[in-house]
């Protein structure tokens, strides 16, 4: 009896923590697979909702920097609308166009660099300008005033954009599957768009 009791006492306890980690990992993997399936079945809707939610995160990040929490729900709503109704649809159709335009080019880094250069010199300035203008319109500014301020802010915004985005887009166009490129951009945009939000407010 005492021997059996001693054996039981010496028996290692079940590794519940490890089991929980494995279970969580499987759950996350299943959620990821479901998300990828949604991207296949409803690409535009899925990208739009994702961009809207990440827009809310970008707003919260900018609030953490400024330490201004008044009307945070209004700011979150603005960025959700900009992400879901503007950023994601534009990127969805733009990246689709780029994929088709460069489909016959060889899969080399030279092609990727050409693609990045074309993207950065055409889409990026237009997007930054429109994003800042629309943000001001949604904040209550008159349309003419909003676009005038966005024009004034654009050089500083592009200096920031071009200090980050060429490298990001090299990774995006070089390694990220087409269907995930919009999501990857939106993830990085948490920080760059938070900067644009701050720039727009502090002007």
PDB file of C-alpha atoms in Angstrom:
ATOM      1  CA  UNK A   1       0.000   0.000   0.000  1.00  0.00           C
ATOM      2  CA  UNK A   2       2.706   2.452   0.993  1.00  0.00           C
ATOM      3  CA  UNK A   3       4.739   1.513  -2.105  1.00  0.00           C
ATOM      4  CA  UNK A   4       1.755   2.147  -4.349  1.00  0.00           C
ATOM      5  CA  UNK A   5       1.094   5.460  -2.593  1.00  0.00           C
ATOM      6  CA  UNK A   6       4.718   6.459  -3.052  1.00  0.00           C
ATOM      7  CA  UNK A   7       4.578   5.594  -6.750  1.00  0.00           C
ATOM      8  CA  UNK A   8       1.454   7.706  -7.163  1.00  0.00           C
ATOM      9  CA  UNK A   9       3.104  10.580  -5.301  1.00  0.00           C
ATOM     10  CA  UNK A  10       6.178  10.381  -7.550  1.00  0.00           C
ATOM     11  CA  UNK A  11       4.121  10.211 -10.757  1.00  0.00           C
ATOM     12  CA  UNK A  12       4.561  13.472 -12.730  1.00  0.00           C
ATOM     13  CA  UNK A  13       1.525  15.711 -12.894  1.00  0.00           C
ATOM     14  CA  UNK A  14      -0.252  15.988 -16.233  1.00  0.00           C
ATOM     15  CA  UNK A  15       1.189  18.717 -18.415  1.00  0.00           C
ATOM     16  CA  UNK A  16      -1.977  20.738 -18.614  1.00  0.00           C
ATOM     17  CA  UNK A  17      -0.171  23.879 -19.758  1.00  0.00           C
ATOM     18  CA  UNK A  18       1.318  22.150 -22.787  1.00  0.00           C
ATOM     19  CA  UNK A  19      -2.044  20.635 -23.685  1.00  0.00           C
ATOM     20  CA  UNK A  20      -3.669  24.060 -23.494  1.00  0.00           C
ATOM     21  CA  UNK A  21      -1.027  25.582 -25.753  1.00  0.00           C
ATOM     22  CA  UNK A  22      -1.500  22.836 -28.335  1.00  0.00           C
ATOM     23  CA  UNK A  23      -5.268  23.236 -28.185  1.00  0.00           C
ATOM     24  CA  UNK A  24      -4.974  26.999 -28.623  1.00  0.00           C
ATOM     25  CA  UNK A  25      -2.584  26.547 -31.542  1.00  0.00           C
ATOM     26  CA  UNK A  26      -5.021  24.163 -33.243  1.00  0.00           C
ATOM     27  CA  UNK A  27      -7.884  26.579 -32.659  1.00  0.00           C
ATOM     28  CA  UNK A  28      -5.904  29.450 -34.164  1.00  0.00           C
ATOM     29  CA  UNK A  29      -4.892  27.298 -37.128  1.00  0.00           C
ATOM     30  CA  UNK A  30      -8.534  26.414 -37.731  1.00  0.00           C
ATOM     31  CA  UNK A  31      -9.556  30.083 -37.559  1.00  0.00           C
ATOM     32  CA  UNK A  32      -6.793  30.965 -40.021  1.00  0.00           C
ATOM     33  CA  UNK A  33      -7.958  28.260 -42.423  1.00  0.00           C
ATOM     34  CA  UNK A  34     -11.508  29.594 -42.179  1.00  0.00           C
ATOM     35  CA  UNK A  35     -10.256  33.112 -42.871  1.00  0.00           C
ATOM     36  CA  UNK A  36      -8.366  31.921 -45.962  1.00  0.00           C
ATOM     37  CA  UNK A  37     -11.514  30.170 -47.141  1.00  0.00           C
ATOM     38  CA  UNK A  38     -13.468  33.410 -46.734  1.00  0.00           C
ATOM     39  CA  UNK A  39     -10.818  35.197 -48.785  1.00  0.00           C
ATOM     40  CA  UNK A  40     -11.425  32.694 -51.565  1.00  0.00           C
ATOM     41  CA  UNK A  41     -15.213  32.838 -51.391  1.00  0.00           C
ATOM     42  CA  UNK A  42     -15.782  36.532 -50.610  1.00  0.00           C
ATOM     43  CA  UNK A  43     -12.471  38.333 -51.190  1.00  0.00           C
ATOM     44  CA  UNK A  44     -13.658  41.941 -51.310  1.00  0.00           C
ATOM     45  CA  UNK A  45     -16.007  41.683 -48.322  1.00  0.00           C
ATOM     46  CA  UNK A  46     -13.409  39.855 -46.215  1.00  0.00           C
ATOM     47  CA  UNK A  47     -10.643  42.330 -47.051  1.00  0.00           C
ATOM     48  CA  UNK A  48     -12.962  45.259 -46.356  1.00  0.00           C
ATOM     49  CA  UNK A  49     -13.992  44.045 -42.910  1.00  0.00           C
ATOM     50  CA  UNK A  50     -10.361  43.231 -42.073  1.00  0.00           C
ATOM     51  CA  UNK A  51      -9.230  46.687 -43.161  1.00  0.00           C
ATOM     52  CA  UNK A  52     -11.992  48.334 -41.141  1.00  0.00           C
ATOM     53  CA  UNK A  53     -11.015  46.489 -37.986  1.00  0.00           C
ATOM     54  CA  UNK A  54      -7.332  47.284 -38.500  1.00  0.00           C
ATOM     55  CA  UNK A  55      -8.340  50.911 -39.048  1.00  0.00           C
ATOM     56  CA  UNK A  56      -9.793  50.892 -35.542  1.00  0.00           C
ATOM     57  CA  UNK A  57      -6.490  49.522 -34.243  1.00  0.00           C
ATOM     58  CA  UNK A  58      -4.627  52.312 -36.088  1.00  0.00           C
ATOM     59  CA  UNK A  59      -6.867  54.887 -34.417  1.00  0.00           C
ATOM     60  CA  UNK A  60      -6.204  53.434 -30.985  1.00  0.00           C
ATOM     61  CA  UNK A  61      -2.449  53.434 -31.663  1.00  0.00           C
ATOM     62  CA  UNK A  62      -2.548  57.116 -32.627  1.00  0.00           C
ATOM     63  CA  UNK A  63      -4.574  57.886 -29.477  1.00  0.00           C
ATOM     64  CA  UNK A  64      -1.966  56.133 -27.390  1.00  0.00           C
ATOM     65  CA  UNK A  65       0.680  58.413 -28.894  1.00  0.00           C
ATOM     66  CA  UNK A  66      -1.292  61.626 -28.418  1.00  0.00           C
ATOM     67  CA  UNK A  67      -2.898  60.520 -25.140  1.00  0.00           C
ATOM     68  CA  UNK A  68      -6.156  62.088 -26.309  1.00  0.00           C
ATOM     69  CA  UNK A  69      -9.111  59.797 -25.628  1.00  0.00           C
ATOM     70  CA  UNK A  70     -12.037  62.171 -26.095  1.00  0.00           C
ATOM     71  CA  UNK A  71     -14.461  61.014 -28.811  1.00  0.00           C
ATOM     72  CA  UNK A  72     -12.344  57.931 -29.441  1.00  0.00           C
ATOM     73  CA  UNK A  73     -15.444  56.072 -30.633  1.00  0.00           C
ATOM     74  CA  UNK A  74     -15.945  58.703 -33.354  1.00  0.00           C
ATOM     75  CA  UNK A  75     -12.342  58.309 -34.499  1.00  0.00           C
ATOM     76  CA  UNK A  76     -12.678  54.538 -34.541  1.00  0.00           C
ATOM     77  CA  UNK A  77     -15.821  54.829 -36.653  1.00  0.00           C
ATOM     78  CA  UNK A  78     -14.077  57.172 -39.121  1.00  0.00           C
ATOM     79  CA  UNK A  79     -11.151  54.800 -39.548  1.00  0.00           C
ATOM     80  CA  UNK A  80     -13.435  51.791 -39.842  1.00  0.00           C
ATOM     81  CA  UNK A  81     -15.302  53.528 -42.665  1.00  0.00           C
ATOM     82  CA  UNK A  82     -12.099  54.624 -44.388  1.00  0.00           C
ATOM     83  CA  UNK A  83     -10.622  51.140 -44.123  1.00  0.00           C
ATOM     84  CA  UNK A  84     -13.676  49.173 -45.198  1.00  0.00           C
ATOM     85  CA  UNK A  85     -15.125  51.542 -47.827  1.00  0.00           C
ATOM     86  CA  UNK A  86     -12.001  53.188 -49.253  1.00  0.00           C
ATOM     87  CA  UNK A  87      -8.655  51.561 -48.481  1.00  0.00           C
ATOM     88  CA  UNK A  88      -9.565  47.893 -48.900  1.00  0.00           C
ATOM     89  CA  UNK A  89     -11.654  48.214 -52.104  1.00  0.00           C
ATOM     90  CA  UNK A  90      -9.003  50.417 -53.756  1.00  0.00           C
ATOM     91  CA  UNK A  91      -6.186  48.060 -52.789  1.00  0.00           C
ATOM     92  CA  UNK A  92      -8.207  45.018 -53.810  1.00  0.00           C
ATOM     93  CA  UNK A  93      -8.698  46.251 -57.365  1.00  0.00           C
ATOM     94  CA  UNK A  94      -5.259  47.855 -57.581  1.00  0.00           C
ATOM     95  CA  UNK A  95      -3.316  44.751 -56.501  1.00  0.00           C
ATOM     96  CA  UNK A  96      -5.484  42.703 -58.858  1.00  0.00           C
ATOM     97  CA  UNK A  97      -4.519  45.044 -61.688  1.00  0.00           C
ATOM     98  CA  UNK A  98      -0.823  44.803 -60.778  1.00  0.00           C
ATOM     99  CA  UNK A  99      -0.980  41.006 -60.693  1.00  0.00           C
ATOM    100  CA  UNK A 100      -2.495  40.928 -64.163  1.00  0.00           C
ATOM    101  CA  UNK A 101      -0.174  43.612 -65.550  1.00  0.00           C
ATOM    102  CA  UNK A 102       2.964  41.784 -64.420  1.00  0.00           C
ATOM    103  CA  UNK A 103       1.706  38.224 -64.926  1.00  0.00           C
ATOM    104  CA  UNK A 104       3.801  37.687 -68.079  1.00  0.00           C
ATOM    105  CA  UNK A 105       6.990  39.128 -66.598  1.00  0.00           C
ATOM    106  CA  UNK A 106       9.680  36.740 -65.292  1.00  0.00           C
ATOM    107  CA  UNK A 107       9.500  35.991 -61.583  1.00  0.00           C
ATOM    108  CA  UNK A 108      12.674  37.853 -60.669  1.00  0.00           C
ATOM    109  CA  UNK A 109      13.660  40.543 -58.201  1.00  0.00           C
ATOM    110  CA  UNK A 110      14.072  42.955 -61.110  1.00  0.00           C
ATOM    111  CA  UNK A 111      10.366  42.511 -61.887  1.00  0.00           C
ATOM    112  CA  UNK A 112       9.464  42.975 -58.229  1.00  0.00           C
ATOM    113  CA  UNK A 113      11.472  46.199 -58.062  1.00  0.00           C
ATOM    114  CA  UNK A 114       9.783  47.526 -61.210  1.00  0.00           C
ATOM    115  CA  UNK A 115       6.409  46.665 -59.727  1.00  0.00           C
ATOM    116  CA  UNK A 116       7.262  48.374 -56.444  1.00  0.00           C
ATOM    117  CA  UNK A 117       8.543  51.496 -58.207  1.00  0.00           C
ATOM    118  CA  UNK A 118       5.391  51.742 -60.315  1.00  0.00           C
ATOM    119  CA  UNK A 119       3.203  51.271 -57.248  1.00  0.00           C
ATOM    120  CA  UNK A 120       5.081  53.797 -55.117  1.00  0.00           C
ATOM    121  CA  UNK A 121       5.154  56.504 -57.788  1.00  0.00           C
ATOM    122  CA  UNK A 122       1.498  56.190 -58.814  1.00  0.00           C
ATOM    123  CA  UNK A 123      -0.774  54.657 -56.206  1.00  0.00           C
ATOM    124  CA  UNK A 124       0.924  55.730 -52.970  1.00  0.00           C
ATOM    125  CA  UNK A 125       0.857  59.532 -53.431  1.00  0.00           C
ATOM    126  CA  UNK A 126      -2.752  59.392 -54.590  1.00  0.00           C
ATOM    127  CA  UNK A 127      -3.754  57.187 -51.665  1.00  0.00           C
ATOM    128  CA  UNK A 128      -2.022  59.342 -49.038  1.00  0.00           C
ATOM    129  CA  UNK A 129      -3.615  62.502 -50.436  1.00  0.00           C
ATOM    130  CA  UNK A 130      -7.109  61.008 -50.609  1.00  0.00           C
ATOM    131  CA  UNK A 131      -6.834  59.375 -47.191  1.00  0.00           C
ATOM    132  CA  UNK A 132      -5.935  62.642 -45.460  1.00  0.00           C
ATOM    133  CA  UNK A 133      -8.589  64.597 -47.370  1.00  0.00           C
ATOM    134  CA  UNK A 134     -11.337  62.079 -46.655  1.00  0.00           C
ATOM    135  CA  UNK A 135     -10.299  61.887 -43.007  1.00  0.00           C
ATOM    136  CA  UNK A 136     -10.785  65.645 -42.697  1.00  0.00           C
ATOM    137  CA  UNK A 137     -14.122  65.523 -44.502  1.00  0.00           C
ATOM    138  CA  UNK A 138     -15.331  62.837 -42.107  1.00  0.00           C
ATOM    139  CA  UNK A 139     -14.089  65.031 -39.252  1.00  0.00           C
ATOM    140  CA  UNK A 140     -16.386  67.852 -40.364  1.00  0.00           C
ATOM    141  CA  UNK A 141     -14.148  69.990 -42.586  1.00  0.00           C
ATOM    142  CA  UNK A 142     -15.434  71.500 -45.807  1.00  0.00           C
ATOM    143  CA  UNK A 143     -14.407  69.565 -48.891  1.00  0.00           C
ATOM    144  CA  UNK A 144     -12.387  72.424 -50.412  1.00  0.00           C
ATOM    145  CA  UNK A 145     -10.568  73.053 -47.141  1.00  0.00           C
ATOM    146  CA  UNK A 146      -9.928  69.354 -46.591  1.00  0.00           C
ATOM    147  CA  UNK A 147      -8.286  68.936 -49.993  1.00  0.00           C
ATOM    148  CA  UNK A 148      -6.236  72.123 -49.572  1.00  0.00           C
ATOM    149  CA  UNK A 149      -4.865  70.891 -46.241  1.00  0.00           C
ATOM    150  CA  UNK A 150      -4.164  67.429 -47.664  1.00  0.00           C
ATOM    151  CA  UNK A 151      -2.195  69.038 -50.494  1.00  0.00           C
ATOM    152  CA  UNK A 152      -0.127  70.973 -47.961  1.00  0.00           C
ATOM    153  CA  UNK A 153       0.499  67.881 -45.805  1.00  0.00           C
ATOM    154  CA  UNK A 154       1.358  65.549 -48.696  1.00  0.00           C
ATOM    155  CA  UNK A 155       5.149  66.192 -48.913  1.00  0.00           C
ATOM    156  CA  UNK A 156       5.714  65.309 -45.238  1.00  0.00           C
ATOM    157  CA  UNK A 157       3.407  62.319 -45.537  1.00  0.00           C
ATOM    158  CA  UNK A 158       5.261  61.009 -48.600  1.00  0.00           C
ATOM    159  CA  UNK A 159       8.648  61.385 -46.924  1.00  0.00           C
ATOM    160  CA  UNK A 160       7.350  59.059 -44.222  1.00  0.00           C
ATOM    161  CA  UNK A 161       5.659  56.737 -46.711  1.00  0.00           C
ATOM    162  CA  UNK A 162       8.760  56.356 -48.859  1.00  0.00           C
ATOM    163  CA  UNK A 163      10.999  55.761 -45.855  1.00  0.00           C
ATOM    164  CA  UNK A 164       9.019  52.589 -45.102  1.00  0.00           C
ATOM    165  CA  UNK A 165       6.836  51.373 -47.947  1.00  0.00           C
ATOM    166  CA  UNK A 166       9.329  50.485 -50.709  1.00  0.00           C
ATOM    167  CA  UNK A 167      10.919  47.893 -48.424  1.00  0.00           C
ATOM    168  CA  UNK A 168       7.522  46.679 -47.215  1.00  0.00           C
ATOM    169  CA  UNK A 169       6.223  46.327 -50.750  1.00  0.00           C
ATOM    170  CA  UNK A 170       9.330  44.428 -51.826  1.00  0.00           C
ATOM    171  CA  UNK A 171       8.440  41.857 -49.181  1.00  0.00           C
ATOM    172  CA  UNK A 172       4.761  42.032 -50.070  1.00  0.00           C
ATOM    173  CA  UNK A 173       5.109  41.596 -53.841  1.00  0.00           C
ATOM    174  CA  UNK A 174       8.069  39.259 -53.517  1.00  0.00           C
ATOM    175  CA  UNK A 175       6.825  36.769 -50.930  1.00  0.00           C
ATOM    176  CA  UNK A 176       3.189  37.316 -49.906  1.00  0.00           C
ATOM    177  CA  UNK A 177       0.494  35.410 -51.863  1.00  0.00           C
ATOM    178  CA  UNK A 178      -1.785  37.643 -53.939  1.00  0.00           C
ATOM    179  CA  UNK A 179      -4.860  37.072 -51.794  1.00  0.00           C
ATOM    180  CA  UNK A 180      -3.000  38.136 -48.617  1.00  0.00           C
ATOM    181  CA  UNK A 181      -1.299  41.239 -50.012  1.00  0.00           C
ATOM    182  CA  UNK A 182      -4.127  43.612 -49.084  1.00  0.00           C
ATOM    183  CA  UNK A 183      -4.191  42.243 -45.536  1.00  0.00           C
ATOM    184  CA  UNK A 184      -0.418  42.569 -45.226  1.00  0.00           C
ATOM    185  CA  UNK A 185      -0.572  46.207 -46.349  1.00  0.00           C
ATOM    186  CA  UNK A 186      -3.387  46.926 -43.908  1.00  0.00           C
ATOM    187  CA  UNK A 187      -1.403  45.397 -41.069  1.00  0.00           C
ATOM    188  CA  UNK A 188       1.590  47.653 -41.722  1.00  0.00           C
ATOM    189  CA  UNK A 189      -0.812  50.552 -42.276  1.00  0.00           C
ATOM    190  CA  UNK A 190      -1.716  50.440 -38.590  1.00  0.00           C
ATOM    191  CA  UNK A 191       1.433  52.485 -38.007  1.00  0.00           C
ATOM    192  CA  UNK A 192       1.735  54.553 -41.195  1.00  0.00           C
ATOM    193  CA  UNK A 193      -1.929  55.569 -41.208  1.00  0.00           C
ATOM    194  CA  UNK A 194      -1.716  56.388 -37.516  1.00  0.00           C
ATOM    195  CA  UNK A 195       1.024  58.847 -38.511  1.00  0.00           C
ATOM    196  CA  UNK A 196      -1.179  60.337 -41.237  1.00  0.00           C
ATOM    197  CA  UNK A 197      -3.984  60.687 -38.710  1.00  0.00           C
ATOM    198  CA  UNK A 198      -1.676  62.547 -36.337  1.00  0.00           C
ATOM    199  CA  UNK A 199      -0.398  64.753 -39.157  1.00  0.00           C
ATOM    200  CA  UNK A 200      -3.948  65.597 -40.200  1.00  0.00           C
ATOM    201  CA  UNK A 201      -5.004  66.515 -36.653  1.00  0.00           C
ATOM    202  CA  UNK A 202      -1.949  68.550 -35.785  1.00  0.00           C
ATOM    203  CA  UNK A 203      -1.970  70.741 -38.893  1.00  0.00           C
TER     204      UNK A 203
END
